[in-house]
Amino acid sequence: MISRRVQELESVGSMRIYPEYREIAGKRRKCTVHQLNNLSGVLAHLQAAANKSPSPQGRPKLNDLVVYSEFLEGKGITRLEGEGDVVPYTEGAFGILEAAARSRADKEKLINCRYFIKKNDYVDITTATSTKEGAGIMYSSDQRVIQALNGMLKQANDDKQSDLFNDPAPAKMINEYCFFDIYELTREIGLVSNVKENRDNVLRMVERLKDTQFSVDATQSEYWRQRYMPDSRFTKGDYSYITEFYSAEDWYERVDEDGQTTQLMEERYFVVKFHPLIFNAMTSPQLAFISHDSLKRERLDLVHRLNNWVKPTVGVRDKGYGRDHHRYTLDIFHQRVRPSSRLDNFERQFYNVARRQDEMEDQEPHAESVRFQYDEKGKLIPNGVFWLNGYYYQLELNKELAEEIYRKTRTLKKRRLKTYPVITIWRDRHDEIVGDNSAHNLALRRQMQALLEPEE
């Protein structure tokens, strides 16, 4: 009863409820703060309720929605909450599968690609969608919703743990069924939730995640069989980010141009069941990979693809390699990162990312970035370095170096007349997410120090 009244006070603007981290007993804990404002909103709410006609038939009142939310939690279904400050996370398997997702330039309803995880270790991925009218294969930019939902799931689990990093045993495991409000998810990816078009866009993203199925043939990938299959003797499997999906409607008001309001229904509350790989990663220590907050709002497909490729490949800590260890020509880089797309589309999208990041250096300069030059037509000349989500990407026109890379990869005879720019990638050691002093790397050093300390 108390919690329902508190949420009523929040809905009329008399109380502010927000999360805040505080030091309690020497440990950093997440608390929910209830800040009481003036009561004018309550008086106005009571007066308006007395003067208004009853709600349309079947429309749930505020109390009904609160009871519905608590009813789901009472059944053990985990509530995913967000106020725009949820930390985004990714997971390894679906980061690889996303290589076979669509970009905005792709119109295919069936995608086949061979993705190399290591030199001689690869998976064949076939991406398809359901036969539902209007369904489509997910776009890479739908990762915005994945990053947000992953973060909300991990936050829900972390809230139930005493100390997730230091104590791997959970105090209380969350339920595998989860529910969320489309308004909260819309806010979480940086859109205004009160705009119906924004909510519709987010719903379409969720539906694409639900409808997209990845079929994997891992016959030639020991890596995949050992990590992402029930047993390494299995060679084929099907994967979907959301395996079960249920929705409930709620009323909303549409305001016409003449100021008239109309009561309409829309899908608002969703109960979903994530693939076990997602659920395990977000509820187990060290299996979830933190991402930059900007990825929740990132609309460019290739930026999400690069993020999912660069972290496991280049890494998030020092591996002792030289800076030139990850060096490719642009056409070979295309085969490594996004083999499902056309090379010309990939090249254009990559240059668009380089141009955008180069322009952002005026507001947010990075230590190792080198500004690009542009020809008389405004076309980017590929000789510069740009920063993107914790990594530097260097482009250079160097025919001799390109031919050396072709020889090393035994692809020299397959080359056409065009020689592509050389791309070199390295980690930003000062970045807050993947740098040497990131929370992840500091925790690893503390673990290593604890292991090396002699027992008393």
Protein backbone atom coordinates (compact mmCIF):
# COMPACT_ATOMS: atom_id res chain seq x y z
CA MET A 1 0.00 0.00 0.00
CA ILE A 2 2.80 2.43 0.91
CA SER A 3 4.65 1.84 -2.34
CA ARG A 4 1.49 2.47 -4.35
CA ARG A 5 0.89 5.77 -2.56
CA VAL A 6 4.53 6.79 -3.12
CA GLN A 7 4.20 6.17 -6.86
CA GLU A 8 0.98 8.17 -6.91
CA LEU A 9 2.80 11.11 -5.32
CA GLU A 10 5.52 10.82 -7.96
CA SER A 11 2.97 10.75 -10.80
CA VAL A 12 1.43 14.09 -9.73
CA GLY A 13 4.81 15.78 -9.26
CA SER A 14 4.80 15.92 -5.47
CA MET A 15 7.64 13.47 -5.00
CA ARG A 16 10.85 12.82 -6.88
CA ILE A 17 12.22 9.28 -6.88
CA TYR A 18 15.72 8.74 -8.23
CA PRO A 19 18.66 6.31 -7.82
CA GLU A 20 21.86 7.43 -6.10
CA TYR A 21 25.07 5.70 -5.09
CA ARG A 22 26.15 6.19 -1.45
CA GLU A 23 28.84 4.85 0.84
CA ILE A 24 27.30 2.45 3.36
CA ALA A 25 29.48 0.43 5.74
CA GLY A 26 32.51 1.21 3.61
CA LYS A 27 30.94 -0.06 0.39
CA ARG A 28 29.34 1.75 -2.53
CA ARG A 29 25.62 0.91 -2.60
CA LYS A 30 22.84 1.94 -4.94
CA CYS A 31 19.97 3.57 -3.03
CA THR A 32 16.54 4.81 -4.05
CA VAL A 33 16.01 8.38 -2.81
CA HIS A 34 12.46 9.71 -2.17
CA GLN A 35 12.44 13.52 -2.16
CA LEU A 36 9.15 15.12 -1.08
CA ASN A 37 8.29 18.37 -2.89
CA ASN A 38 5.27 20.63 -2.33
CA LEU A 39 1.77 19.16 -2.14
CA SER A 40 0.14 21.48 -4.67
CA GLY A 41 0.16 18.67 -7.22
CA VAL A 42 -1.87 16.47 -4.87
CA LEU A 43 -4.52 19.16 -4.37
CA ALA A 44 -4.78 19.79 -8.10
CA HIS A 45 -5.00 16.06 -8.75
CA LEU A 46 -7.85 15.62 -6.24
CA GLN A 47 -9.72 18.62 -7.64
CA ALA A 48 -9.35 17.42 -11.23
CA ALA A 49 -10.48 13.92 -10.30
CA ALA A 50 -13.65 15.31 -8.75
CA ASN A 51 -14.54 17.34 -11.86
CA LYS A 52 -13.73 14.74 -14.54
CA SER A 53 -16.05 12.10 -15.91
CA PRO A 54 -15.13 8.47 -15.31
CA SER A 55 -12.29 6.98 -17.38
CA PRO A 56 -13.19 5.25 -20.65
CA GLN A 57 -14.42 1.71 -20.16
CA GLY A 58 -11.52 -0.67 -19.68
CA ARG A 59 -8.94 2.07 -19.14
CA PRO A 60 -6.70 1.20 -16.18
CA LYS A 61 -6.42 3.96 -13.59
CA LEU A 62 -3.12 4.85 -11.97
CA ASN A 63 -3.75 2.51 -9.06
CA ASP A 64 -4.54 -0.32 -11.48
CA LEU A 65 -1.20 0.14 -13.28
CA VAL A 66 0.70 0.19 -10.01
CA VAL A 67 -1.12 -2.96 -8.86
CA TYR A 68 -0.40 -4.60 -12.23
CA SER A 69 3.30 -3.83 -11.84
CA GLU A 70 3.38 -5.19 -8.31
CA PHE A 71 1.35 -8.22 -9.41
CA LEU A 72 4.02 -9.16 -11.95
CA GLU A 73 6.76 -8.70 -9.37
CA GLY A 74 4.72 -10.77 -6.93
CA LYS A 75 4.72 -13.61 -9.45
CA GLY A 76 8.51 -13.49 -9.49
CA ILE A 77 8.83 -11.62 -12.79
CA THR A 78 11.77 -9.22 -12.71
CA ARG A 79 11.07 -5.56 -13.37
CA LEU A 80 13.58 -3.78 -15.64
CA GLU A 81 13.80 -0.10 -14.73
CA GLY A 82 15.63 2.84 -16.22
CA GLU A 83 15.77 6.60 -15.81
CA GLY A 84 18.26 7.30 -18.58
CA ASP A 85 21.30 6.47 -16.43
CA VAL A 86 21.55 2.70 -16.92
CA VAL A 87 25.06 1.50 -17.82
CA PRO A 88 24.96 -0.28 -21.21
CA TYR A 89 26.40 -3.79 -21.57
CA THR A 90 27.07 -6.26 -24.35
CA GLU A 91 27.59 -10.03 -24.51
CA GLY A 92 30.03 -12.08 -26.60
CA ALA A 93 27.85 -14.44 -28.63
CA PHE A 94 25.35 -11.86 -29.85
CA GLY A 95 28.21 -9.45 -30.51
CA ILE A 96 29.45 -11.99 -33.08
CA LEU A 97 25.98 -12.80 -34.44
CA GLU A 98 25.39 -9.10 -35.08
CA ALA A 99 27.91 -9.41 -37.95
CA ALA A 100 25.01 -10.97 -39.87
CA ALA A 101 22.54 -8.19 -39.04
CA ARG A 102 21.39 -5.60 -41.56
CA SER A 103 22.73 -2.14 -42.14
CA ARG A 104 20.41 0.57 -43.45
CA ALA A 105 21.79 -0.03 -46.95
CA ASP A 106 20.82 -3.73 -46.88
CA LYS A 107 17.36 -4.87 -47.97
CA GLU A 108 17.83 -8.63 -47.82
CA LYS A 109 15.32 -10.85 -46.03
CA LEU A 110 17.92 -13.64 -45.73
CA ILE A 111 21.59 -13.03 -44.91
CA ASN A 112 24.40 -15.59 -45.18
CA CYS A 113 27.92 -14.85 -44.02
CA ARG A 114 31.08 -16.60 -42.88
CA TYR A 115 32.57 -14.91 -39.85
CA PHE A 116 36.18 -15.65 -38.82
CA ILE A 117 36.65 -15.61 -35.04
CA LYS A 118 40.29 -16.65 -35.33
CA LYS A 119 42.58 -17.44 -38.26
CA ASN A 120 41.18 -20.90 -39.04
CA ASP A 121 38.19 -20.78 -36.73
CA TYR A 122 34.94 -19.57 -38.28
CA VAL A 123 31.16 -19.88 -38.11
CA ASP A 124 28.64 -19.81 -40.94
CA ILE A 125 25.68 -17.63 -39.94
CA THR A 126 22.30 -17.51 -41.65
CA THR A 127 19.98 -14.75 -40.49
CA ALA A 128 16.26 -14.91 -41.22
CA THR A 129 13.07 -13.44 -39.86
CA SER A 130 9.60 -14.69 -39.06
CA THR A 131 6.86 -14.79 -41.68
CA LYS A 132 4.86 -12.13 -39.81
CA GLU A 133 3.83 -9.28 -42.09
CA GLY A 134 6.11 -6.31 -41.59
CA ALA A 135 8.76 -8.32 -39.74
CA GLY A 136 12.37 -7.78 -40.69
CA ILE A 137 15.90 -8.74 -39.76
CA MET A 138 17.32 -6.54 -37.03
CA TYR A 139 19.52 -3.59 -37.92
CA SER A 140 22.88 -3.19 -36.24
CA SER A 141 21.57 0.08 -34.82
CA ASP A 142 18.93 -1.94 -32.92
CA GLN A 143 21.86 -2.65 -30.62
CA ARG A 144 20.73 0.55 -28.89
CA VAL A 145 17.85 -1.42 -27.38
CA ILE A 146 20.05 -4.46 -26.67
CA GLN A 147 22.60 -2.30 -24.83
CA ALA A 148 19.83 -0.68 -22.76
CA LEU A 149 17.94 -3.91 -21.96
CA ASN A 150 21.18 -5.68 -21.07
CA GLY A 151 22.06 -2.84 -18.72
CA MET A 152 18.60 -2.84 -17.14
CA LEU A 153 18.79 -6.61 -16.65
CA LYS A 154 22.24 -6.41 -15.10
CA GLN A 155 21.16 -3.52 -12.87
CA ALA A 156 18.15 -5.54 -11.65
CA ASN A 157 20.46 -8.40 -10.78
CA ASP A 158 23.13 -6.19 -9.17
CA ASP A 159 20.50 -4.60 -6.93
CA LYS A 160 19.89 -8.02 -5.40
CA GLN A 161 23.54 -8.84 -4.79
CA SER A 162 25.51 -8.07 -1.67
CA ASP A 163 28.74 -7.46 -3.61
CA LEU A 164 28.64 -8.97 -7.09
CA PHE A 165 32.35 -8.61 -7.90
CA ASN A 166 33.85 -9.78 -4.61
CA ASP A 167 31.20 -12.42 -3.85
CA PRO A 168 30.30 -14.52 -6.93
CA ALA A 169 27.43 -16.23 -5.06
CA PRO A 170 24.25 -14.18 -5.57
CA ALA A 171 22.23 -13.25 -2.53
CA LYS A 172 19.03 -13.77 -4.52
CA MET A 173 18.74 -14.81 -8.15
CA ILE A 174 16.36 -12.82 -10.32
CA ASN A 175 13.69 -14.57 -12.35
CA GLU A 176 14.38 -15.36 -16.02
CA TYR A 177 11.13 -13.64 -17.07
CA CYS A 178 11.39 -9.84 -17.11
CA PHE A 179 8.96 -7.00 -17.76
CA PHE A 180 9.50 -3.39 -18.80
CA ASP A 181 7.57 -0.25 -19.71
CA ILE A 182 8.07 1.03 -23.26
CA TYR A 183 8.17 4.58 -21.85
CA GLU A 184 11.21 3.78 -19.69
CA LEU A 185 13.01 1.94 -22.50
CA THR A 186 12.37 4.88 -24.85
CA ARG A 187 13.91 7.31 -22.34
CA GLU A 188 16.82 4.96 -21.79
CA ILE A 189 17.99 5.23 -25.40
CA GLY A 190 17.77 9.01 -25.33
CA LEU A 191 14.36 9.62 -26.94
CA VAL A 192 11.43 11.64 -25.58
CA SER A 193 8.97 9.04 -24.30
CA ASN A 194 5.89 11.29 -24.53
CA VAL A 195 6.17 11.36 -28.34
CA LYS A 196 4.14 8.49 -29.80
CA GLU A 197 6.39 8.21 -32.87
CA ASN A 198 9.42 7.59 -30.64
CA ARG A 199 7.62 4.83 -28.73
CA ASP A 200 6.55 3.24 -32.03
CA ASN A 201 10.16 3.27 -33.26
CA VAL A 202 11.38 1.57 -30.10
CA LEU A 203 8.60 -1.01 -30.32
CA ARG A 204 9.64 -1.81 -33.90
CA MET A 205 13.22 -2.33 -32.69
CA VAL A 206 12.03 -4.74 -29.99
CA GLU A 207 9.89 -6.61 -32.53
CA ARG A 208 12.86 -6.99 -34.90
CA LEU A 209 14.91 -8.42 -32.05
CA LYS A 210 12.08 -10.83 -31.32
CA ASP A 211 11.58 -11.84 -34.96
CA THR A 212 15.25 -12.26 -35.96
CA GLN A 213 16.76 -15.74 -35.76
CA PHE A 214 20.44 -16.58 -36.25
CA SER A 215 21.24 -20.12 -37.43
CA VAL A 216 24.86 -21.03 -36.74
CA ASP A 217 26.96 -23.81 -38.22
CA ALA A 218 29.99 -24.06 -35.91
CA THR A 219 31.52 -27.18 -37.45
CA GLN A 220 34.76 -25.26 -38.04
CA SER A 221 34.72 -23.29 -34.78
CA GLU A 222 35.94 -24.94 -31.62
CA TYR A 223 35.75 -21.51 -29.98
CA TRP A 224 31.99 -21.22 -30.55
CA ARG A 225 31.20 -24.84 -29.64
CA GLN A 226 33.03 -24.60 -26.32
CA ARG A 227 31.51 -21.28 -25.25
CA TYR A 228 28.06 -21.00 -26.76
CA MET A 229 26.71 -24.53 -27.13
CA PRO A 230 25.48 -27.01 -24.49
CA ASP A 231 28.34 -29.36 -25.39
CA SER A 232 31.28 -29.00 -27.76
CA ARG A 233 30.06 -32.05 -29.71
CA PHE A 234 27.10 -30.02 -30.99
CA THR A 235 27.81 -28.21 -34.25
CA LYS A 236 24.59 -26.36 -35.17
CA GLY A 237 22.23 -24.12 -33.24
CA ASP A 238 19.58 -21.40 -33.52
CA TYR A 239 19.71 -18.19 -31.46
CA SER A 240 17.26 -15.35 -30.81
CA TYR A 241 17.85 -12.43 -28.44
CA ILE A 242 14.26 -12.66 -27.16
CA THR A 243 12.85 -16.18 -26.95
CA GLU A 244 9.43 -15.37 -25.44
CA PHE A 245 7.40 -12.19 -25.80
CA TYR A 246 4.12 -10.97 -24.27
CA SER A 247 2.51 -7.53 -24.27
CA ALA A 248 -0.29 -5.62 -22.50
CA GLU A 249 -2.03 -2.47 -23.73
CA ASP A 250 -2.67 0.85 -21.99
CA TRP A 251 -4.52 4.05 -22.88
CA TYR A 252 -2.77 7.17 -24.12
CA GLU A 253 -4.00 10.56 -25.27
CA ARG A 254 -3.53 11.83 -28.82
CA VAL A 255 -3.83 15.60 -29.26
CA ASP A 256 -5.07 16.70 -32.69
CA GLU A 257 -4.04 19.91 -34.48
CA ASP A 258 -7.18 21.64 -33.21
CA GLY A 259 -6.33 20.74 -29.62
CA GLN A 260 -8.89 17.95 -29.31
CA THR A 261 -7.78 14.88 -27.37
CA THR A 262 -8.62 11.30 -28.27
CA GLN A 263 -8.23 8.25 -26.03
CA LEU A 264 -6.42 5.40 -27.86
CA MET A 265 -4.78 2.10 -26.92
CA GLU A 266 -1.17 1.03 -27.49
CA GLU A 267 1.13 -1.79 -26.43
CA ARG A 268 3.00 -0.50 -23.40
CA TYR A 269 4.00 -3.29 -20.98
CA PHE A 270 6.09 -6.24 -22.11
CA VAL A 271 7.12 -9.51 -20.51
CA VAL A 272 10.08 -11.13 -22.22
CA LYS A 273 12.43 -14.03 -21.77
CA PHE A 274 15.98 -13.47 -22.98
CA HIS A 275 18.19 -16.10 -24.53
CA PRO A 276 20.04 -18.01 -21.76
CA LEU A 277 23.39 -16.66 -23.00
CA ILE A 278 22.18 -13.10 -22.37
CA PHE A 279 20.64 -13.95 -19.01
CA ASN A 280 23.76 -15.79 -17.80
CA ALA A 281 26.09 -12.99 -18.94
CA MET A 282 24.12 -10.28 -17.15
CA THR A 283 23.74 -12.27 -13.93
CA SER A 284 27.27 -13.68 -13.66
CA PRO A 285 30.45 -11.84 -12.67
CA GLN A 286 32.91 -10.98 -15.47
CA LEU A 287 30.72 -12.25 -18.35
CA ALA A 288 29.13 -8.89 -19.21
CA PHE A 289 31.15 -6.28 -21.08
CA ILE A 290 30.56 -2.61 -20.21
CA SER A 291 30.06 -0.20 -23.10
CA HIS A 292 30.24 3.55 -23.58
CA ASP A 293 27.02 5.30 -22.64
CA SER A 294 26.78 6.95 -26.06
CA LEU A 295 26.07 3.57 -27.67
CA LYS A 296 22.56 3.60 -26.17
CA ARG A 297 21.84 6.61 -28.39
CA GLU A 298 24.00 5.71 -31.39
CA ARG A 299 22.05 5.52 -34.68
CA LEU A 300 24.84 4.57 -37.10
CA ASP A 301 24.88 0.82 -37.79
CA LEU A 302 28.61 0.55 -38.37
CA VAL A 303 29.50 2.15 -35.02
CA HIS A 304 27.72 -0.71 -33.21
CA ARG A 305 29.37 -3.28 -35.45
CA LEU A 306 32.84 -1.83 -34.83
CA ASN A 307 32.23 -1.82 -31.06
CA ASN A 308 31.24 -5.50 -31.05
CA TRP A 309 34.28 -6.41 -33.14
CA VAL A 310 37.02 -4.29 -31.61
CA LYS A 311 36.62 -5.24 -27.94
CA PRO A 312 37.23 -9.00 -28.26
CA THR A 313 39.75 -8.55 -31.10
CA VAL A 314 41.91 -5.62 -30.00
CA GLY A 315 41.00 -6.14 -26.35
CA VAL A 316 40.27 -4.01 -23.31
CA ARG A 317 43.66 -4.42 -21.61
CA ASP A 318 47.33 -4.46 -22.51
CA LYS A 319 48.24 -7.70 -24.32
CA GLY A 320 51.85 -6.76 -24.97
CA TYR A 321 51.41 -6.32 -28.73
CA GLY A 322 52.86 -3.47 -30.74
CA ARG A 323 50.59 -0.75 -32.07
CA ASP A 324 50.79 -2.19 -35.59
CA HIS A 325 49.50 -5.62 -34.52
CA HIS A 326 45.96 -4.88 -35.75
CA ARG A 327 46.62 -3.54 -39.23
CA TYR A 328 44.48 -4.26 -42.31
CA THR A 329 43.67 -2.90 -45.71
CA LEU A 330 40.11 -1.57 -45.85
CA ASP A 331 38.86 -4.46 -48.01
CA ILE A 332 40.35 -7.08 -45.66
CA PHE A 333 39.00 -5.13 -42.69
CA HIS A 334 35.56 -5.34 -44.29
CA GLN A 335 35.82 -9.14 -44.43
CA ARG A 336 36.86 -9.28 -40.78
CA VAL A 337 34.20 -6.92 -39.44
CA ARG A 338 31.11 -7.08 -41.63
CA PRO A 339 31.37 -9.77 -44.31
CA SER A 340 27.59 -9.78 -44.87
CA SER A 341 27.55 -6.27 -46.41
CA ARG A 342 28.79 -5.07 -49.79
CA LEU A 343 32.30 -3.64 -49.82
CA ASP A 344 31.26 -0.33 -51.39
CA ASN A 345 28.55 0.16 -48.74
CA PHE A 346 31.03 -0.66 -45.97
CA GLU A 347 33.62 1.74 -47.40
CA ARG A 348 31.12 4.60 -47.63
CA GLN A 349 29.81 3.98 -44.11
CA PHE A 350 33.32 3.78 -42.66
CA TYR A 351 34.29 7.11 -44.23
CA ASN A 352 31.07 8.65 -42.89
CA VAL A 353 32.02 7.53 -39.37
CA ALA A 354 35.55 8.91 -39.85
CA ARG A 355 34.19 12.26 -41.02
CA ARG A 356 31.73 12.55 -38.13
CA GLN A 357 34.35 11.68 -35.51
CA ASP A 358 36.85 14.04 -37.10
CA GLU A 359 34.34 16.90 -36.87
CA MET A 360 33.69 16.09 -33.20
CA GLU A 361 37.36 16.68 -32.40
CA ASP A 362 36.59 20.42 -32.32
CA GLN A 363 34.47 19.90 -29.18
CA GLU A 364 36.09 16.78 -27.69
CA PRO A 365 39.75 16.50 -28.75
CA HIS A 366 41.68 13.29 -28.09
CA ALA A 367 45.40 13.08 -27.50
CA GLU A 368 46.35 10.82 -30.43
CA SER A 369 43.82 11.96 -33.02
CA VAL A 370 45.16 13.47 -36.26
CA ARG A 371 42.76 15.65 -38.22
CA PHE A 372 41.85 14.63 -41.78
CA GLN A 373 42.17 16.77 -44.89
CA TYR A 374 39.46 17.12 -47.54
CA ASP A 375 39.74 17.66 -51.31
CA GLU A 376 38.15 20.51 -53.25
CA LYS A 377 34.86 18.56 -53.46
CA GLY A 378 34.75 18.04 -49.69
CA LYS A 379 35.67 14.35 -49.91
CA LEU A 380 37.71 12.95 -47.02
CA ILE A 381 41.32 12.11 -47.81
CA PRO A 382 42.16 8.90 -45.87
CA ASN A 383 45.25 10.15 -44.06
CA GLY A 384 44.44 10.76 -40.41
CA VAL A 385 43.46 9.23 -37.05
CA PHE A 386 40.02 9.30 -35.43
CA TRP A 387 38.82 8.17 -32.00
CA LEU A 388 35.73 6.02 -31.51
CA ASN A 389 34.47 4.54 -28.22
CA GLY A 390 37.88 3.98 -26.66
CA TYR A 391 39.93 3.06 -29.76
CA TYR A 392 41.96 4.93 -32.36
CA TYR A 393 41.59 4.18 -36.07
CA GLN A 394 44.39 5.35 -38.36
CA LEU A 395 43.84 5.57 -42.12
CA GLU A 396 46.74 6.01 -44.51
CA LEU A 397 47.29 5.76 -48.25
CA ASN A 398 50.39 3.55 -48.43
CA LYS A 399 50.60 1.25 -51.46
CA GLU A 400 53.77 -0.54 -50.32
CA LEU A 401 52.34 -1.30 -46.89
CA ALA A 402 49.06 -2.44 -48.44
CA GLU A 403 50.83 -4.87 -50.78
CA GLU A 404 52.82 -6.23 -47.84
CA ILE A 405 49.54 -6.93 -46.00
CA TYR A 406 48.16 -8.63 -49.12
CA ARG A 407 51.25 -10.85 -49.30
CA LYS A 408 51.01 -11.80 -45.62
CA THR A 409 47.32 -12.68 -45.96
CA ARG A 410 47.99 -14.51 -49.28
CA THR A 411 45.45 -12.39 -51.10
CA LEU A 412 47.80 -10.45 -53.42
CA LYS A 413 46.73 -12.36 -56.56
CA LYS A 414 43.06 -11.72 -55.76
CA ARG A 415 43.48 -7.94 -55.73
CA ARG A 416 41.85 -5.73 -58.31
CA LEU A 417 43.51 -2.62 -59.68
CA LYS A 418 42.32 -0.58 -56.69
CA THR A 419 44.60 -0.47 -53.66
CA TYR A 420 42.66 0.30 -50.50
CA PRO A 421 43.83 2.46 -47.58
CA VAL A 422 45.54 0.80 -44.62
CA ILE A 423 43.74 0.83 -41.27
CA THR A 424 45.63 0.50 -37.96
CA ILE A 425 43.71 0.18 -34.68
CA TRP A 426 44.89 0.51 -31.10
CA ARG A 427 43.34 1.01 -27.67
CA ASP A 428 43.12 4.39 -25.94
CA ARG A 429 45.01 3.67 -22.71
CA HIS A 430 43.44 6.71 -21.03
CA ASP A 431 39.81 5.87 -21.82
CA GLU A 432 37.46 5.50 -18.83
CA ILE A 433 35.88 2.28 -20.15
CA VAL A 434 38.73 0.34 -21.83
CA GLY A 435 41.80 2.27 -20.61
CA ASP A 436 44.50 1.02 -18.25
CA ASN A 437 42.76 2.58 -15.23
CA SER A 438 39.19 1.62 -16.13
CA ALA A 439 37.08 0.01 -13.41
CA HIS A 440 37.47 -3.36 -15.18
CA ASN A 441 41.27 -3.23 -15.37
CA LEU A 442 41.62 -1.90 -11.82
CA ALA A 443 39.48 -4.79 -10.58
CA LEU A 444 41.64 -7.29 -12.48
CA ARG A 445 44.76 -5.84 -10.88
CA ARG A 446 43.18 -6.08 -7.43
CA GLN A 447 42.32 -9.71 -8.10
CA MET A 448 45.85 -10.48 -9.27
CA GLN A 449 47.36 -8.74 -6.24
CA ALA A 450 45.10 -10.76 -3.92
CA LEU A 451 46.20 -14.00 -5.59
CA LEU A 452 49.88 -13.12 -5.24
CA GLU A 453 49.69 -12.09 -1.59
CA PRO A 454 50.89 -14.89 0.71
CA GLU A 455 48.32 -16.42 3.04
CA GLU A 456 48.86 -15.72 6.74
